Coordinates of C-alpha atoms and ligand atoms in Angstrom, one line a residue:
M10 CA -39.2 13.6 -37.4
G11 CA -37.8 16.0 -39.8
I12 CA -38.7 20.0 -40.4
K13 CA -42.3 20.3 -42.1
K14 CA -42.5 24.1 -42.2
A15 CA -40.4 26.6 -44.2
V16 CA -40.9 30.6 -44.0
I17 CA -39.6 32.8 -46.8
P18 CA -39.6 36.4 -46.2
A19 CA -40.1 38.5 -49.2
A20 CA -41.5 41.7 -48.1
G21 CA -38.6 44.0 -48.4
W22 CA -38.3 46.8 -50.6
G23 CA -35.5 45.3 -52.7
T24 CA -34.0 48.8 -52.8
R25 CA -30.8 47.7 -54.4
F26 CA -32.6 46.6 -57.5
L27 CA -34.6 49.8 -57.9
P28 CA -36.3 50.9 -59.9
I29 CA -37.0 47.6 -61.5
T30 CA -38.2 46.6 -58.2
K31 CA -41.1 49.2 -58.4
A32 CA -42.7 46.8 -60.7
I33 CA -41.0 43.3 -60.4
P34 CA -40.5 41.9 -56.8
K35 CA -36.8 41.0 -56.4
E36 CA -37.8 37.7 -55.5
M37 CA -39.3 37.2 -59.0
L38 CA -36.1 38.2 -61.2
P39 CA -34.9 35.4 -63.0
L40 CA -31.9 33.3 -62.2
L41 CA -31.1 31.5 -65.4
N42 CA -34.6 29.8 -65.9
K43 CA -36.5 30.2 -62.9
P44 CA -37.2 33.2 -60.5
I45 CA -35.0 33.4 -57.6
I46 CA -37.6 32.4 -55.0
Q47 CA -38.0 29.0 -56.5
Y48 CA -34.6 27.7 -55.7
C49 CA -35.5 28.3 -52.2
I50 CA -38.6 26.4 -52.4
E51 CA -37.2 23.6 -54.2
E52 CA -34.4 23.3 -51.7
A53 CA -37.1 23.0 -48.7
T54 CA -39.4 20.5 -50.5
A55 CA -36.1 18.5 -51.3
C56 CA -35.6 17.8 -47.8
G57 CA -39.1 17.2 -46.4
V58 CA -40.9 20.3 -46.0
E59 CA -44.5 19.9 -46.6
Q60 CA -45.7 23.5 -46.2
V61 CA -44.2 26.9 -47.2
V62 CA -45.3 30.2 -45.9
I63 CA -44.3 33.1 -47.9
I64 CA -44.2 36.7 -46.4
T65 CA -45.3 39.3 -48.9
A66 CA -46.2 43.0 -49.1
S67 CA -48.2 45.2 -51.6
G68 CA -46.9 45.0 -55.2
K69 CA -45.8 41.3 -54.7
N70 CA -48.8 39.5 -56.2
S71 CA -46.7 38.2 -59.1
I72 CA -45.4 35.7 -56.6
E73 CA -48.6 34.2 -55.9
D74 CA -49.7 34.2 -59.5
Y75 CA -46.5 32.3 -60.5
F76 CA -47.1 29.6 -58.1
D77 CA -50.8 29.3 -58.6
S78 CA -52.3 27.0 -61.3
D79 CA -53.6 29.0 -64.5
F80 CA -56.7 27.0 -65.8
E81 CA -56.9 29.1 -69.0
L82 CA -52.9 28.7 -69.9
E83 CA -53.1 24.8 -69.3
S84 CA -56.1 24.1 -71.3
M85 CA -54.6 26.4 -74.1
L86 CA -51.2 24.2 -73.9
E87 CA -53.3 20.9 -73.7
Q88 CA -55.4 22.0 -76.8
K89 CA -52.3 22.7 -78.8
G90 CA -50.5 19.5 -77.6
E91 CA -47.6 21.2 -76.0
T92 CA -47.2 18.6 -73.5
R93 CA -43.7 19.5 -72.4
L94 CA -44.5 23.2 -71.7
L95 CA -47.5 22.0 -69.8
E96 CA -45.5 19.8 -67.4
K97 CA -43.3 23.0 -66.9
V98 CA -46.4 25.0 -66.2
R99 CA -47.9 22.3 -63.9
Y100 CA -44.5 21.6 -62.2
V101 CA -44.3 25.1 -60.7
S102 CA -48.0 25.2 -59.2
N103 CA -47.4 21.8 -57.5
L104 CA -44.3 22.3 -56.2
A105 CA -45.3 22.8 -52.6
D106 CA -48.4 23.7 -50.5
I107 CA -47.9 27.5 -50.1
G108 CA -49.6 29.8 -47.9
Y109 CA -49.2 33.8 -48.0
I110 CA -49.2 36.4 -45.6
R111 CA -48.9 40.0 -45.8
Q112 CA -46.1 42.3 -43.5
R113 CA -48.3 45.5 -43.8
V114 CA -45.4 47.8 -43.0
Q115 CA -41.7 46.9 -43.3
L116 CA -40.3 47.0 -40.0
G117 CA -37.4 44.7 -40.5
L118 CA -36.7 40.9 -40.9
G119 CA -37.5 40.2 -37.1
H120 CA -41.0 41.9 -37.6
A121 CA -41.6 39.9 -40.8
V122 CA -41.0 36.6 -39.0
L123 CA -43.3 37.6 -36.0
T124 CA -46.2 37.9 -38.7
V125 CA -46.0 34.0 -39.4
K126 CA -46.2 33.1 -35.7
N127 CA -49.8 31.6 -35.7
M128 CA -49.1 29.9 -39.1
I129 CA -46.3 28.0 -37.5
G130 CA -47.5 27.2 -34.1
N131 CA -45.4 25.5 -31.6
E132 CA -42.7 23.7 -33.7
P133 CA -39.6 24.2 -35.2
F134 CA -39.4 25.7 -38.7
F135 CA -36.9 26.7 -41.4
L136 CA -36.3 30.5 -42.2
M137 CA -34.9 30.9 -45.4
L138 CA -33.9 34.1 -47.1
P139 CA -34.3 33.8 -50.9
D140 CA -31.4 35.8 -52.1
D141 CA -29.1 33.1 -50.8
I142 CA -28.3 30.3 -53.2
F143 CA -26.2 27.3 -52.3
E144 CA -24.0 25.3 -54.3
N145 CA -24.8 22.3 -52.2
K146 CA -28.6 23.0 -52.4
E147 CA -30.7 20.8 -49.7
F148 CA -27.6 19.1 -48.2
V149 CA -27.3 22.6 -45.9
L150 CA -30.7 22.1 -44.6
K151 CA -30.2 18.5 -44.1
E152 CA -27.2 18.8 -42.0
M153 CA -29.0 21.4 -40.0
I154 CA -31.9 19.2 -39.2
R155 CA -29.2 16.5 -38.1
I156 CA -27.4 19.0 -35.7
H157 CA -30.9 20.1 -34.5
E158 CA -31.8 16.5 -33.5
S159 CA -28.4 15.9 -32.1
Y160 CA -28.1 18.9 -29.9
Q161 CA -31.7 20.0 -29.4
C162 CA -31.3 23.4 -30.7
S163 CA -31.9 25.9 -33.1
V164 CA -29.3 26.3 -35.9
V165 CA -27.7 29.1 -38.2
A166 CA -25.7 28.3 -41.4
V167 CA -22.6 30.5 -41.4
K168 CA -19.5 31.0 -43.6
R169 CA -16.1 32.6 -42.8
I170 CA -16.0 35.9 -44.6
A171 CA -13.3 38.4 -45.7
R172 CA -12.7 41.2 -43.1
E173 CA -13.9 43.9 -45.2
E174 CA -17.5 42.1 -45.4
I175 CA -18.1 41.8 -41.9
N176 CA -20.2 45.1 -41.7
R177 CA -22.6 43.5 -44.1
Y178 CA -23.6 40.5 -42.0
G179 CA -24.9 39.0 -38.6
I180 CA -21.7 37.9 -37.0
V181 CA -21.6 35.0 -34.3
A182 CA -19.0 34.4 -31.5
C183 CA -18.7 30.9 -31.3
K184 CA -16.8 27.7 -30.1
K185 CA -16.2 24.5 -32.0
V186 CA -17.7 21.5 -30.6
A187 CA -17.5 19.1 -33.6
E188 CA -16.3 19.1 -37.3
R189 CA -18.1 22.3 -39.0
V190 CA -20.5 22.7 -35.8
Y191 CA -19.9 25.6 -33.4
K192 CA -22.0 26.6 -30.1
V193 CA -22.9 30.3 -30.3
S194 CA -22.4 32.5 -27.3
D195 CA -23.3 36.1 -28.9
L196 CA -24.4 37.5 -32.2
I197 CA -24.0 41.2 -33.4
E198 CA -25.7 42.5 -36.4
K199 CA -23.4 44.2 -39.0
P200 CA -20.7 45.2 -36.6
E201 CA -17.4 47.0 -37.8
A202 CA -14.6 44.7 -38.4
D203 CA -12.8 45.6 -35.1
E204 CA -15.8 45.1 -32.9
A205 CA -16.6 41.8 -34.6
P206 CA -16.4 38.6 -32.2
S207 CA -15.2 36.5 -35.0
D208 CA -15.4 36.0 -39.1
F209 CA -18.4 33.4 -39.1
A210 CA -21.3 35.2 -40.8
I211 CA -25.0 34.1 -41.0
M212 CA -26.1 33.2 -44.3
G213 CA -29.6 33.0 -45.1
R214 CA -30.5 29.6 -43.5
Y215 CA -32.1 29.2 -40.1
L216 CA -33.6 26.5 -38.2
L217 CA -35.7 28.1 -35.4
A218 CA -37.1 27.0 -32.3
P219 CA -40.8 28.4 -32.0
E220 CA -39.5 30.3 -28.8
I221 CA -38.2 32.8 -31.2
F222 CA -41.6 34.5 -31.4
E223 CA -41.5 35.4 -27.8
C224 CA -37.9 36.8 -28.3
I225 CA -39.0 38.9 -31.2
N226 CA -42.0 40.3 -29.3
K227 CA -39.8 41.5 -26.7
T228 CA -37.2 43.0 -29.1
K229 CA -36.9 46.6 -29.4
P230 CA -35.9 48.1 -32.8
G231 CA -32.2 48.3 -33.3
R232 CA -29.9 49.0 -36.4
N233 CA -31.8 51.5 -38.9
G234 CA -34.8 51.4 -36.5
E235 CA -35.7 47.8 -37.7
I236 CA -36.7 44.9 -35.3
Q237 CA -33.5 42.5 -36.2
L238 CA -33.7 39.1 -36.2
T239 CA -30.2 38.8 -34.9
D240 CA -31.0 40.9 -31.6
A241 CA -34.0 38.5 -31.1
L242 CA -31.7 35.5 -31.5
K243 CA -29.5 37.2 -29.0
R244 CA -32.1 37.1 -26.7
L245 CA -33.1 33.3 -27.3
I246 CA -29.7 32.2 -26.6
R247 CA -30.2 33.4 -23.0
H248 CA -32.6 30.2 -22.5
Y249 CA -32.2 28.2 -25.4
P250 CA -29.1 26.8 -27.4
L251 CA -28.2 28.0 -30.6
Y252 CA -25.5 26.3 -33.0
A253 CA -24.0 27.1 -36.2
Y254 CA -23.0 24.9 -38.9
E255 CA -20.2 26.0 -41.3
F256 CA -21.7 24.6 -44.6
E257 CA -19.7 23.2 -47.2
G258 CA -19.4 24.5 -50.9
E259 CA -20.3 28.0 -52.2
R260 CA -23.0 30.5 -51.3
W261 CA -24.0 33.2 -53.8
D262 CA -25.5 36.4 -53.2
A263 CA -28.4 37.1 -55.8
G264 CA -29.6 40.2 -53.7
T265 CA -27.5 42.9 -55.4
P266 CA -27.4 43.6 -59.3
A267 CA -23.6 42.5 -59.4
G268 CA -24.4 39.6 -57.2
W269 CA -27.3 38.6 -59.2
L270 CA -25.3 38.7 -62.3
E271 CA -22.4 36.6 -61.0
T272 CA -25.0 34.1 -59.6
T273 CA -26.5 33.9 -63.1
I274 CA -23.2 33.5 -64.9
T275 CA -22.1 30.7 -62.4
L276 CA -25.3 28.8 -62.7
A277 CA -25.3 29.0 -66.3
L278 CA -21.9 27.8 -66.6
K279 CA -22.7 24.8 -64.8
E280 CA -25.8 24.2 -66.9
P281 CA -25.1 21.7 -69.6
S282 CA -27.6 23.3 -71.9
T283 CA -26.0 26.7 -71.6
G284 CA -22.4 26.3 -70.2
P285 CA -20.5 25.5 -73.2
R286 CA -21.8 28.0 -75.2
L287 CA -21.7 30.6 -72.5
R288 CA -18.1 29.7 -71.9
N289 CA -17.0 30.1 -75.5
Y290 CA -18.7 33.5 -75.6
L291 CA -17.1 34.9 -72.4
N292 CA -13.6 33.7 -73.7
K293 CA -13.9 35.5 -76.8
Q294 CA -15.1 38.7 -75.0
L295 CA -12.2 38.5 -72.4
K296 CA -9.9 38.3 -75.3
K297 CA -11.4 41.8 -76.7
Ligands
LIG21 P1 -32.7 42.6 -47.0 O1 -32.0 43.4 -46.3 O2 -32.2 42.0 -48.3 O3 -33.6 43.7 -47.7 O4 -33.8 41.9 -46.3 P2 -34.5 43.9 -49.2 O5 -35.6 44.7 -49.2 O6 -34.8 42.5 -49.6 O7 -33.5 44.4 -50.2 P3 -32.7 45.9 -50.1 O8 -31.8 45.8 -49.0 O9 -33.8 47.1 -49.8 O10 -32.2 46.0 -51.6 C1 -33.5 40.3 -46.2 C2 -34.8 39.6 -46.2 O11 -35.8 39.9 -45.5 C3 -36.9 40.3 -46.2 C4 -36.6 40.6 -47.6 O12 -37.7 40.5 -48.5 C5 -35.2 39.8 -47.7 O13 -35.7 38.4 -48.0 N1 -37.7 41.4 -45.3 C6 -36.8 42.6 -44.8 C7 -39.1 41.6 -45.0 O14 -39.6 40.5 -45.5 N2 -39.5 42.4 -44.4 C8 -38.8 43.4 -43.8 O15 -39.4 44.4 -43.2 C9 -37.5 43.6 -44.3

């Protein structure tokens, strides 16, 4: 049956990129040759998602403009015979059936997810945080669907992290049930390393049962006064199974200036049209 809907929260302030994010949404910053958020949408559509819902906020209109058709631009390119550019422009506006909803006040990721309740209805859906870029692209989501179908459960993507990174992530307590698959028994948002139940951190991809909305509704503001998705998941597992998928391959965090730069360089080195030249350039710079 697969998963037909994906939700991408993009209503956050993007404070770590201020002051750029006063005028440009973090999700629209370019990673090599396309905006950060496009990676997520391509990943979703490649594994059968038909409808994408983007959660936005004021000042984020450029996301809608980017994925919309631009009749004037297209006819100008057509008249000039710029066929390749026209294809590129049309590719973006035909990527997916995208809907938008505004989170009027930024009260946290859990609160953001609640805004899509009526658009999702009573079916499981993907929640994808756009800052997280995966080396194995849609393979992560495909495995999550497989686990969801085998165990009739919600699924989170996890990765083992270093001790000093633990207080930046949602951490799960879990028990192995199969190769790379774990049953989750508890979750804690950004614990201190000494209080963490494991070193498995949740990494920006969730396959959620619609019961999550009810759980978010009952969740009180937690860390930083925000309604935390991790707290709602903690409530979900009282009644509904949650499994963790330890994905293979790398994941890059494009959500901080340093992480964004590392992700850009990594992708550019892998890309045949830029890789050799950049490698050469970096080698020269490193010798200085
Ligand atoms: P982050 O913690 O990365 O926050 O949110 P942020 O605003 O994007 O960036 P910083 O920390 O201020 O630099 C994780 C995801 O949840 C979304 C964000 O857009 C991001 O995709 N989010 C967060 C919302 O949609 N609404 C919120 O109220 C909070």
